[in-house]
Amino acid sequence: MRRLLLALLLALLMLAPAGARAQTTSASPAVQDAAQALQSDSVYVAPDNNAGITPADADRIRAEIRNKGEGPIYVAVFGPGQGEPAQFGRQLVRALDADGVYAIIAGPSGRSFAGGSGPNSGLARGVAPRLADEALSAERSNGATAILTDFIDRVGEARINGGKPKDSSSSGAAFIVVIAALFLVGGGFFFWRSRVKRRAQAEQTAELRKVADEDLVALGDDIRALDIDVEMPNVDPRAKEQYARTLQAFEQASAGLREARRPEDFRPIGQTLEEGRYAMEAAKARLEGREPPEHRPPCFFDPRHGPSTRDVEWTPPFGAPRMVPACEADALRVEAGEDPNAREVEIAGQGRVPYWQAPAYYGPYAGGFYGGFGGSGLLTGFLAGSLLAGGWDTPAYGGDWSGSGGDGGGDWGGGGDLGGGGDWGGGGDFGGGGDFGGGGDF
């Protein structure tokens, strides 16, 4: 009955004026400048860039694109302190509305790199983040121009190879040989092991389903708390639009939860709940006559707190200090030396623990909340076993990002620390196809 009432309310709200429903978040001025320049060029370099890219370097990058890119590639180098690469990448894909591969340098220091692809890039899904990682590892010590040209070369080679890295075919063949050998040498053990794995996967899925349902119920409670306010006379139609998006996210997450059969299926559920949380905060702001908050990553300590207000330095148990996004209340607690108000989950044999101490199979769901913001360095290594498993996701913790009112296209992931800063990465499909990701400070 609850979901039926919510669905009916959503249908009524969607009768609001089309102009209100069509409203989307505009690109930042810096991205607008880049998009305008890239209408007639393949490389945009902000005059105040901190990456050390000169006009001569920009010409070299253009030549590399022409000679080895094997298709459209767009490079945008922004000044420091204006936005994260994934954030600018999403906006740029939408603002430019052009097929191809994108490489972004931005971030607080102006030295964070992200590479990825928009729609019809000529690359298979997940390839662009991997190439960003490889370019970063190969040329980290040689500076931004070397990283960008190496990335361009790898993109061209992958396009020639049918959209996949050169070693993909041989890796696939080797995998087939290994599987065949397993069947020949130990078929019985293989099938026994498969049954054990399926049983473990079912138990993990049941555990994650309970956690995700808690988050879904919390969002539903907040939706009901706004019912009366949204129905008052003379309500800002933009508040109704954001509220409708919250309802839509609730229904989408509910459907995803019903269909989830393995831990990986929970990634889009986390992403959708994050979208709903932000839309809820935006609706509250409109109802109070305020502008919506910046669409920042959720509070790291509990994504149910909504979008973070700033980054705060925090030291996890047995870990090194790192910057994490936090809501204002948790940021003040951490700065006062107190424990943050953490999201806890029930783990067999451990009781309730902060979610970042959960087993690695929590990774897809937890990482889904941050899929559009980047941050392999933010999340990698927290979940028990995640270091052995290679992190929350490979090559980054991101995943699909396809919320209503999305920012364009791209699945961002990959990259790393270029020197002088924390790791950066992450990604997701942002509604326009393709994939985006990567990053780090150099």
Short mmCIF file of C-alpha atoms in Angstrom, two decimals:
data_model
loop_
_atom_site.label_atom_id
_atom_site.label_comp_id
_atom_site.label_asym_id
_atom_site.label_seq_id
_atom_site.Cartn_x
_atom_site.Cartn_y
_atom_site.Cartn_z
CA MET A 1 0.00 0.00 0.00
CA ARG A 2 2.85 2.38 0.85
CA ARG A 3 4.48 1.95 -2.55
CA LEU A 4 1.11 2.30 -4.33
CA LEU A 5 0.46 5.62 -2.61
CA LEU A 6 3.94 6.84 -3.48
CA ALA A 7 3.49 5.82 -7.10
CA LEU A 8 0.15 7.68 -7.31
CA LEU A 9 1.69 10.78 -5.77
CA LEU A 10 4.56 10.59 -8.25
CA ALA A 11 2.09 10.47 -11.15
CA LEU A 12 0.30 13.58 -9.87
CA LEU A 13 3.50 15.50 -9.36
CA MET A 14 4.71 14.66 -12.84
CA LEU A 15 1.74 16.67 -14.15
CA ALA A 16 3.63 19.82 -13.15
CA PRO A 17 4.61 22.20 -15.99
CA ALA A 18 6.98 20.66 -18.51
CA GLY A 19 9.43 23.50 -18.05
CA ALA A 20 9.88 22.61 -14.41
CA ARG A 21 10.43 18.95 -15.19
CA ALA A 22 12.95 19.72 -17.89
CA GLN A 23 15.15 21.90 -15.68
CA THR A 24 18.69 20.52 -15.18
CA THR A 25 21.77 21.67 -13.41
CA SER A 26 23.82 23.88 -15.69
CA ALA A 27 27.52 23.47 -16.25
CA SER A 28 29.93 25.63 -14.28
CA PRO A 29 31.38 28.71 -16.01
CA ALA A 30 34.75 26.97 -16.32
CA VAL A 31 33.15 24.00 -18.10
CA GLN A 32 31.13 26.32 -20.33
CA ASP A 33 34.36 28.04 -21.41
CA ALA A 34 35.95 24.67 -22.16
CA ALA A 35 32.92 23.43 -24.09
CA GLN A 36 32.87 26.57 -26.22
CA ALA A 37 36.57 26.21 -27.03
CA LEU A 38 36.24 22.51 -27.81
CA GLN A 39 33.54 23.16 -30.39
CA SER A 40 36.36 24.01 -32.78
CA ASP A 41 39.40 22.47 -31.10
CA SER A 42 40.45 19.20 -29.49
CA VAL A 43 42.44 20.73 -26.63
CA TYR A 44 41.43 23.38 -24.09
CA VAL A 45 43.99 24.68 -21.58
CA ALA A 46 42.92 27.26 -19.01
CA PRO A 47 45.32 30.22 -18.79
CA ASP A 48 45.68 29.68 -15.03
CA ASN A 49 46.28 25.93 -15.26
CA ASN A 50 48.58 24.47 -12.63
CA ALA A 51 49.55 21.37 -14.62
CA GLY A 52 52.49 23.04 -16.34
CA ILE A 53 51.01 22.69 -19.84
CA THR A 54 52.34 25.39 -22.17
CA PRO A 55 50.97 26.41 -25.60
CA ALA A 56 53.70 24.29 -27.17
CA ASP A 57 52.60 21.33 -25.04
CA ALA A 58 49.02 21.86 -26.17
CA ASP A 59 50.13 21.77 -29.81
CA ARG A 60 51.96 18.52 -29.16
CA ILE A 61 48.81 17.02 -27.61
CA ARG A 62 46.76 18.11 -30.64
CA ALA A 63 49.27 16.48 -32.97
CA GLU A 64 49.15 13.28 -30.93
CA ILE A 65 45.36 13.19 -31.25
CA ARG A 66 45.55 13.71 -35.03
CA ASN A 67 48.31 11.17 -35.58
CA LYS A 68 47.52 8.41 -33.08
CA GLY A 69 44.10 8.97 -31.54
CA GLU A 70 42.20 7.09 -34.27
CA GLY A 71 39.10 9.20 -33.60
CA PRO A 72 37.81 12.15 -31.57
CA ILE A 73 39.53 12.83 -28.26
CA TYR A 74 38.90 15.95 -26.18
CA VAL A 75 41.37 17.25 -23.60
CA ALA A 76 40.39 19.90 -21.05
CA VAL A 77 42.86 21.30 -18.52
CA PHE A 78 41.23 23.52 -15.88
CA GLY A 79 42.66 25.87 -13.30
CA PRO A 80 43.03 24.87 -9.64
CA GLY A 81 40.25 24.90 -7.08
CA GLN A 82 37.30 24.76 -9.46
CA GLY A 83 36.02 21.19 -9.33
CA GLU A 84 36.95 17.52 -9.46
CA PRO A 85 37.76 15.89 -12.81
CA ALA A 86 34.77 13.51 -12.73
CA GLN A 87 32.41 16.34 -11.87
CA PHE A 88 33.75 18.49 -14.71
CA GLY A 89 33.82 15.48 -17.02
CA ARG A 90 30.12 14.81 -16.56
CA GLN A 91 29.30 18.45 -17.19
CA LEU A 92 31.58 18.67 -20.22
CA VAL A 93 30.10 15.59 -21.91
CA ARG A 94 26.65 17.12 -21.57
CA ALA A 95 27.68 20.66 -22.54
CA LEU A 96 29.77 19.64 -25.56
CA ASP A 97 27.37 16.89 -26.65
CA ALA A 98 30.06 15.24 -28.76
CA ASP A 99 31.01 11.59 -29.19
CA GLY A 100 34.52 10.55 -28.27
CA VAL A 101 37.01 10.05 -25.47
CA TYR A 102 37.69 12.74 -22.87
CA ALA A 103 40.72 13.53 -20.71
CA ILE A 104 40.30 16.00 -17.84
CA ILE A 105 42.78 17.72 -15.53
CA ALA A 106 41.20 19.64 -12.65
CA GLY A 107 40.79 19.31 -8.89
CA PRO A 108 41.63 21.49 -5.88
CA SER A 109 45.29 21.65 -6.88
CA GLY A 110 44.55 21.70 -10.59
CA ARG A 111 46.67 18.56 -10.94
CA SER A 112 44.12 15.72 -10.75
CA PHE A 113 43.67 13.61 -13.88
CA ALA A 114 40.66 11.68 -15.14
CA GLY A 115 40.20 9.93 -18.45
CA GLY A 116 37.10 8.37 -19.89
CA SER A 117 34.64 8.18 -22.72
CA GLY A 118 31.36 9.68 -23.73
CA PRO A 119 28.85 8.03 -26.08
CA ASN A 120 30.12 6.24 -29.20
CA SER A 121 33.74 6.50 -28.14
CA GLY A 122 35.02 3.49 -30.04
CA LEU A 123 36.01 1.83 -26.75
CA ALA A 124 34.39 -1.06 -24.94
CA ARG A 125 32.90 -0.42 -21.53
CA GLY A 126 35.49 -0.09 -18.78
CA VAL A 127 38.43 0.33 -21.17
CA ALA A 128 38.89 4.09 -20.76
CA PRO A 129 39.39 3.90 -16.97
CA ARG A 130 41.91 1.11 -17.42
CA LEU A 131 43.84 3.14 -19.99
CA ALA A 132 43.85 6.11 -17.63
CA ASP A 133 45.37 3.91 -14.93
CA GLU A 134 48.02 2.59 -17.29
CA ALA A 135 48.99 6.03 -18.60
CA LEU A 136 49.21 7.36 -15.08
CA SER A 137 51.43 4.50 -13.92
CA ALA A 138 53.70 4.75 -16.95
CA GLU A 139 54.23 8.52 -17.01
CA ARG A 140 53.53 9.68 -13.46
CA SER A 141 57.00 11.13 -12.98
CA ASN A 142 57.12 12.84 -16.39
CA GLY A 143 54.30 15.33 -15.96
CA ALA A 144 50.89 16.12 -17.38
CA THR A 145 51.82 16.31 -21.06
CA ALA A 146 53.46 12.88 -20.98
CA ILE A 147 50.45 11.39 -19.19
CA LEU A 148 48.00 12.86 -21.70
CA THR A 149 49.95 11.79 -24.79
CA ASP A 150 50.41 8.30 -23.38
CA PHE A 151 46.68 8.10 -22.71
CA ILE A 152 45.94 9.24 -26.28
CA ASP A 153 48.29 6.59 -27.70
CA ARG A 154 46.61 3.87 -25.67
CA VAL A 155 43.16 5.02 -26.79
CA GLY A 156 44.25 4.85 -30.43
CA GLU A 157 45.68 1.36 -30.02
CA ALA A 158 42.52 0.16 -28.30
CA ARG A 159 40.33 1.57 -31.07
CA ILE A 160 42.41 -0.26 -33.68
CA ASN A 161 42.01 -3.41 -31.59
CA GLY A 162 38.22 -3.26 -31.73
CA GLY A 163 37.75 -1.09 -28.67
CA LYS A 164 39.82 -3.20 -26.28
CA PRO A 165 43.43 -2.97 -25.03
CA LYS A 166 45.98 -4.88 -27.09
CA ASP A 167 46.36 -7.62 -24.51
CA SER A 168 42.61 -8.31 -24.23
CA SER A 169 42.51 -11.03 -26.90
CA SER A 170 45.49 -12.90 -25.51
CA SER A 171 44.13 -12.55 -21.98
CA GLY A 172 40.79 -13.92 -23.11
CA ALA A 173 42.47 -16.86 -24.84
CA ALA A 174 44.56 -17.59 -21.77
CA PHE A 175 41.44 -17.51 -19.64
CA ILE A 176 39.73 -20.05 -21.91
CA VAL A 177 42.76 -22.34 -21.69
CA VAL A 178 42.77 -22.11 -17.90
CA ILE A 179 39.07 -22.89 -17.68
CA ALA A 180 39.48 -25.86 -20.01
CA ALA A 181 42.33 -27.16 -17.88
CA LEU A 182 40.24 -26.84 -14.76
CA PHE A 183 37.51 -28.94 -16.32
CA LEU A 184 39.98 -31.57 -17.49
CA VAL A 185 41.98 -31.80 -14.26
CA GLY A 186 39.38 -31.27 -11.60
CA GLY A 187 35.87 -31.12 -12.96
CA GLY A 188 34.35 -32.60 -9.84
CA PHE A 189 36.10 -30.14 -7.56
CA PHE A 190 35.11 -27.27 -9.85
CA PHE A 191 31.41 -28.04 -9.60
CA TRP A 192 31.64 -28.57 -5.85
CA ARG A 193 33.38 -25.25 -5.49
CA SER A 194 30.72 -23.58 -7.62
CA ARG A 195 28.00 -24.81 -5.30
CA VAL A 196 29.89 -23.50 -2.30
CA LYS A 197 30.35 -20.15 -4.01
CA ARG A 198 26.67 -19.92 -4.91
CA ARG A 199 25.70 -20.67 -1.33
CA ALA A 200 28.07 -18.00 -0.02
CA GLN A 201 26.80 -15.54 -2.61
CA ALA A 202 23.22 -16.18 -1.53
CA GLU A 203 24.15 -15.50 2.11
CA GLN A 204 25.99 -12.33 1.16
CA THR A 205 23.06 -11.15 -0.93
CA ALA A 206 20.63 -11.72 1.94
CA GLU A 207 22.87 -9.70 4.26
CA LEU A 208 23.16 -6.84 1.77
CA ARG A 209 19.41 -6.93 1.11
CA LYS A 210 18.75 -6.26 4.79
CA VAL A 211 21.17 -3.32 4.85
CA ALA A 212 19.83 -1.80 1.64
CA ASP A 213 16.26 -2.20 2.88
CA GLU A 214 17.17 -0.20 6.01
CA ASP A 215 18.45 2.62 3.80
CA LEU A 216 15.36 2.41 1.59
CA VAL A 217 13.00 2.60 4.58
CA ALA A 218 14.91 5.62 5.91
CA LEU A 219 14.46 7.40 2.57
CA GLY A 220 10.76 6.49 2.53
CA ASP A 221 10.31 7.96 6.01
CA ASP A 222 11.86 11.23 4.84
CA ILE A 223 9.61 11.24 1.77
CA ARG A 224 6.49 10.96 3.93
CA ALA A 225 7.76 13.76 6.18
CA LEU A 226 7.62 16.14 3.20
CA ASP A 227 4.23 15.04 1.85
CA ILE A 228 2.21 17.85 3.42
CA ASP A 229 4.77 20.58 2.71
CA VAL A 230 4.90 19.72 -0.99
CA GLU A 231 1.10 19.81 -1.29
CA MET A 232 0.74 23.28 0.26
CA PRO A 233 -0.54 26.09 -2.02
CA ASN A 234 1.97 28.17 -3.99
CA VAL A 235 4.78 25.67 -3.54
CA ASP A 236 7.79 26.30 -5.77
CA PRO A 237 7.33 23.93 -8.76
CA ARG A 238 11.05 23.20 -8.59
CA ALA A 239 10.49 21.73 -5.12
CA LYS A 240 7.81 19.45 -6.58
CA GLU A 241 10.18 18.44 -9.35
CA GLN A 242 12.93 17.46 -6.92
CA TYR A 243 10.39 15.68 -4.72
CA ALA A 244 9.17 13.74 -7.74
CA ARG A 245 12.76 12.71 -8.45
CA THR A 246 13.04 11.47 -4.88
CA LEU A 247 9.92 9.36 -5.33
CA GLN A 248 11.23 8.04 -8.62
CA ALA A 249 14.54 7.09 -6.99
CA PHE A 250 12.64 5.33 -4.20
CA GLU A 251 10.65 3.24 -6.65
CA GLN A 252 13.72 2.49 -8.78
CA ALA A 253 15.74 1.38 -5.75
CA SER A 254 12.79 -0.74 -4.55
CA ALA A 255 12.64 -2.51 -7.91
CA GLY A 256 16.39 -3.05 -7.91
CA LEU A 257 16.24 -4.52 -4.43
CA ARG A 258 13.56 -7.01 -5.47
CA GLU A 259 15.63 -8.13 -8.45
CA ALA A 260 19.08 -8.27 -6.79
CA ARG A 261 20.59 -11.76 -6.86
CA ARG A 262 24.30 -11.13 -6.15
CA PRO A 263 26.41 -8.45 -4.40
CA GLU A 264 27.26 -6.73 -7.70
CA ASP A 265 23.54 -6.09 -8.26
CA PHE A 266 23.51 -3.71 -5.30
CA ARG A 267 25.80 -1.12 -6.90
CA PRO A 268 23.01 0.63 -8.87
CA ILE A 269 20.80 0.49 -5.77
CA GLY A 270 23.39 2.51 -3.84
CA GLN A 271 23.68 4.96 -6.72
CA THR A 272 19.93 5.43 -6.93
CA LEU A 273 19.60 5.97 -3.18
CA GLU A 274 22.30 8.65 -3.39
CA GLU A 275 20.35 10.38 -6.15
CA GLY A 276 17.20 10.22 -4.05
CA ARG A 277 19.00 11.64 -1.02
CA TYR A 278 20.33 14.58 -2.99
CA ALA A 279 16.93 15.24 -4.61
CA MET A 280 15.39 15.19 -1.12
CA GLU A 281 17.83 17.83 0.13
CA ALA A 282 17.21 19.91 -2.99
CA ALA A 283 13.45 19.71 -2.43
CA LYS A 284 13.84 20.81 1.19
CA ALA A 285 15.96 23.74 0.10
CA ARG A 286 13.39 24.87 -2.48
CA LEU A 287 10.59 24.59 0.07
CA GLU A 288 12.58 26.85 2.41
CA GLY A 289 13.36 29.35 -0.34
CA ARG A 290 17.03 28.38 -0.56
CA GLU A 291 19.16 27.26 -3.47
CA PRO A 292 19.83 23.51 -3.48
CA PRO A 293 23.14 22.45 -1.95
CA GLU A 294 26.10 21.63 -4.13
CA HIS A 295 25.87 18.07 -5.43
CA ARG A 296 28.89 16.79 -3.51
CA PRO A 297 29.66 13.18 -2.54
CA PRO A 298 27.53 11.84 0.32
CA CYS A 299 28.83 12.06 3.86
CA PHE A 300 31.45 9.31 4.07
CA PHE A 301 30.52 8.36 7.62
CA ASP A 302 26.87 7.73 6.75
CA PRO A 303 25.55 8.31 3.21
CA ARG A 304 22.08 8.72 4.72
CA HIS A 305 23.24 12.08 6.06
CA GLY A 306 22.96 13.36 2.49
CA PRO A 307 25.49 15.34 0.45
CA SER A 308 28.65 16.39 2.26
CA THR A 309 29.36 20.05 2.93
CA ARG A 310 33.17 19.84 2.94
CA ASP A 311 36.16 17.53 3.25
CA VAL A 312 37.71 16.82 6.63
CA GLU A 313 40.93 15.05 7.61
CA TRP A 314 40.15 11.80 9.39
CA THR A 315 42.33 8.92 10.54
CA PRO A 316 40.68 5.49 10.37
CA PRO A 317 41.66 2.82 12.90
CA PHE A 318 45.08 1.40 12.01
CA GLY A 319 45.22 3.68 8.96
CA ALA A 320 46.83 6.86 7.73
CA PRO A 321 45.11 10.27 7.78
CA ARG A 322 43.07 11.05 4.70
CA MET A 323 40.56 13.60 3.48
CA VAL A 324 36.96 12.37 3.34
CA PRO A 325 33.70 14.15 2.49
CA ALA A 326 31.53 14.80 5.54
CA CYS A 327 28.30 16.45 6.54
CA GLU A 328 28.79 19.51 8.72
CA ALA A 329 27.81 17.72 11.93
CA ASP A 330 30.32 14.90 11.43
CA ALA A 331 33.01 17.30 10.24
CA LEU A 332 32.69 19.22 13.51
CA ARG A 333 32.80 15.99 15.52
CA VAL A 334 35.99 14.83 13.80
CA GLU A 335 37.65 18.23 14.22
CA ALA A 336 36.76 18.13 17.92
CA GLY A 337 38.43 14.73 18.27
CA GLU A 338 35.13 12.88 18.64
CA ASP A 339 33.87 9.83 16.76
CA PRO A 340 31.63 10.58 13.78
CA ASN A 341 28.04 9.36 13.68
CA ALA A 342 28.85 6.30 11.59
CA ARG A 343 26.54 4.06 9.58
CA GLU A 344 26.74 0.65 11.23
CA VAL A 345 25.85 -2.74 9.78
CA GLU A 346 25.34 -6.13 11.40
CA ILE A 347 28.19 -8.57 10.65
CA ALA A 348 28.02 -12.21 11.74
CA GLY A 349 30.40 -12.82 14.63
CA GLN A 350 31.21 -9.12 15.03
CA GLY A 351 27.94 -7.42 15.87
CA ARG A 352 27.33 -3.91 14.55
CA VAL A 353 30.39 -2.23 13.06
CA PRO A 354 30.95 0.86 10.85
CA TYR A 355 30.17 -0.08 7.26
CA TRP A 356 33.74 0.58 6.12
CA GLN A 357 34.84 -2.33 8.35
CA ALA A 358 32.44 -4.70 6.59
CA PRO A 359 33.64 -7.55 4.34
CA ALA A 360 34.68 -6.79 0.79
CA TYR A 361 31.38 -7.94 -0.71
CA TYR A 362 29.84 -4.74 0.66
CA GLY A 363 32.02 -2.88 -1.86
CA PRO A 364 29.62 -2.64 -4.82
CA TYR A 365 26.75 -1.35 -2.68
CA ALA A 366 28.81 1.07 -0.60
CA GLY A 367 30.82 2.22 -3.60
CA GLY A 368 27.62 2.89 -5.52
CA PHE A 369 26.92 5.89 -3.32
CA TYR A 370 30.14 7.49 -4.58
CA GLY A 371 30.07 6.28 -8.20
CA GLY A 372 29.72 9.75 -9.67
CA PHE A 373 32.29 11.57 -7.64
CA GLY A 374 35.63 9.73 -7.86
CA GLY A 375 37.84 8.48 -5.07
CA SER A 376 39.55 5.10 -5.23
CA GLY A 377 41.86 6.56 -2.59
CA LEU A 378 38.81 7.54 -0.54
CA LEU A 379 37.46 3.99 -0.28
CA THR A 380 40.11 1.46 -1.23
CA GLY A 381 41.47 -0.48 1.71
CA PHE A 382 38.64 0.15 4.16
CA LEU A 383 36.54 -2.95 3.64
CA ALA A 384 38.01 -6.07 5.16
CA GLY A 385 39.77 -8.00 2.44
CA SER A 386 39.47 -5.19 -0.09
CA LEU A 387 43.23 -4.79 -0.39
CA LEU A 388 43.59 -8.46 -1.25
CA ALA A 389 40.65 -8.23 -3.63
CA GLY A 390 42.10 -5.25 -5.47
CA GLY A 391 39.87 -2.54 -4.04
CA TRP A 392 36.15 -1.92 -4.10
CA ASP A 393 35.95 -2.15 -7.86
CA THR A 394 38.42 -2.50 -10.69
CA PRO A 395 39.92 -0.21 -11.84
CA ALA A 396 38.15 2.11 -9.42
CA TYR A 397 35.22 1.86 -7.07
CA GLY A 398 32.71 3.47 -9.41
CA GLY A 399 29.96 1.91 -11.41
CA ASP A 400 26.92 2.77 -13.45
CA TRP A 401 25.39 6.19 -12.90
CA SER A 402 22.11 6.75 -14.68
CA GLY A 403 19.85 8.80 -12.45
CA SER A 404 17.02 10.96 -13.63
CA GLY A 405 18.11 14.37 -14.69
CA GLY A 406 21.66 13.12 -15.20
CA ASP A 407 24.57 15.18 -16.29
CA GLY A 408 25.41 13.74 -19.65
CA GLY A 409 27.39 10.61 -20.37
CA GLY A 410 30.36 8.76 -19.09
CA ASP A 411 31.57 6.00 -16.82
CA TRP A 412 34.52 7.37 -14.87
CA GLY A 413 37.10 5.16 -13.17
CA GLY A 414 40.81 4.49 -12.95
CA GLY A 415 43.80 6.68 -12.44
CA GLY A 416 45.68 7.22 -9.23
CA ASP A 417 48.04 9.41 -7.27
CA LEU A 418 50.34 11.35 -9.55
CA GLY A 419 52.45 12.64 -6.69
CA GLY A 420 51.81 15.24 -4.05
CA GLY A 421 48.26 14.28 -3.19
CA GLY A 422 45.77 11.62 -2.37
CA ASP A 423 44.49 9.01 -4.74
CA TRP A 424 41.52 9.97 -6.86
CA GLY A 425 39.24 7.92 -9.05
CA GLY A 426 35.81 6.52 -9.40
CA GLY A 427 33.11 6.75 -11.93
CA GLY A 428 29.92 5.57 -13.37
CA ASP A 429 27.68 5.75 -16.35
CA PHE A 430 26.18 9.22 -16.15
CA GLY A 431 23.19 8.71 -18.39
CA GLY A 432 24.68 9.32 -21.81
CA GLY A 433 26.53 6.08 -22.38
CA GLY A 434 30.24 5.32 -22.37
CA ASP A 435 32.54 5.35 -19.41
CA PHE A 436 34.59 7.88 -17.50
CA GLY A 437 37.13 7.80 -14.73
CA GLY A 438 40.54 8.09 -13.28
CA GLY A 439 42.52 10.61 -11.42
CA GLY A 440 45.11 11.66 -8.96
CA ASP A 441 47.24 14.61 -7.98
CA PHE A 442 50.52 15.06 -9.84
#
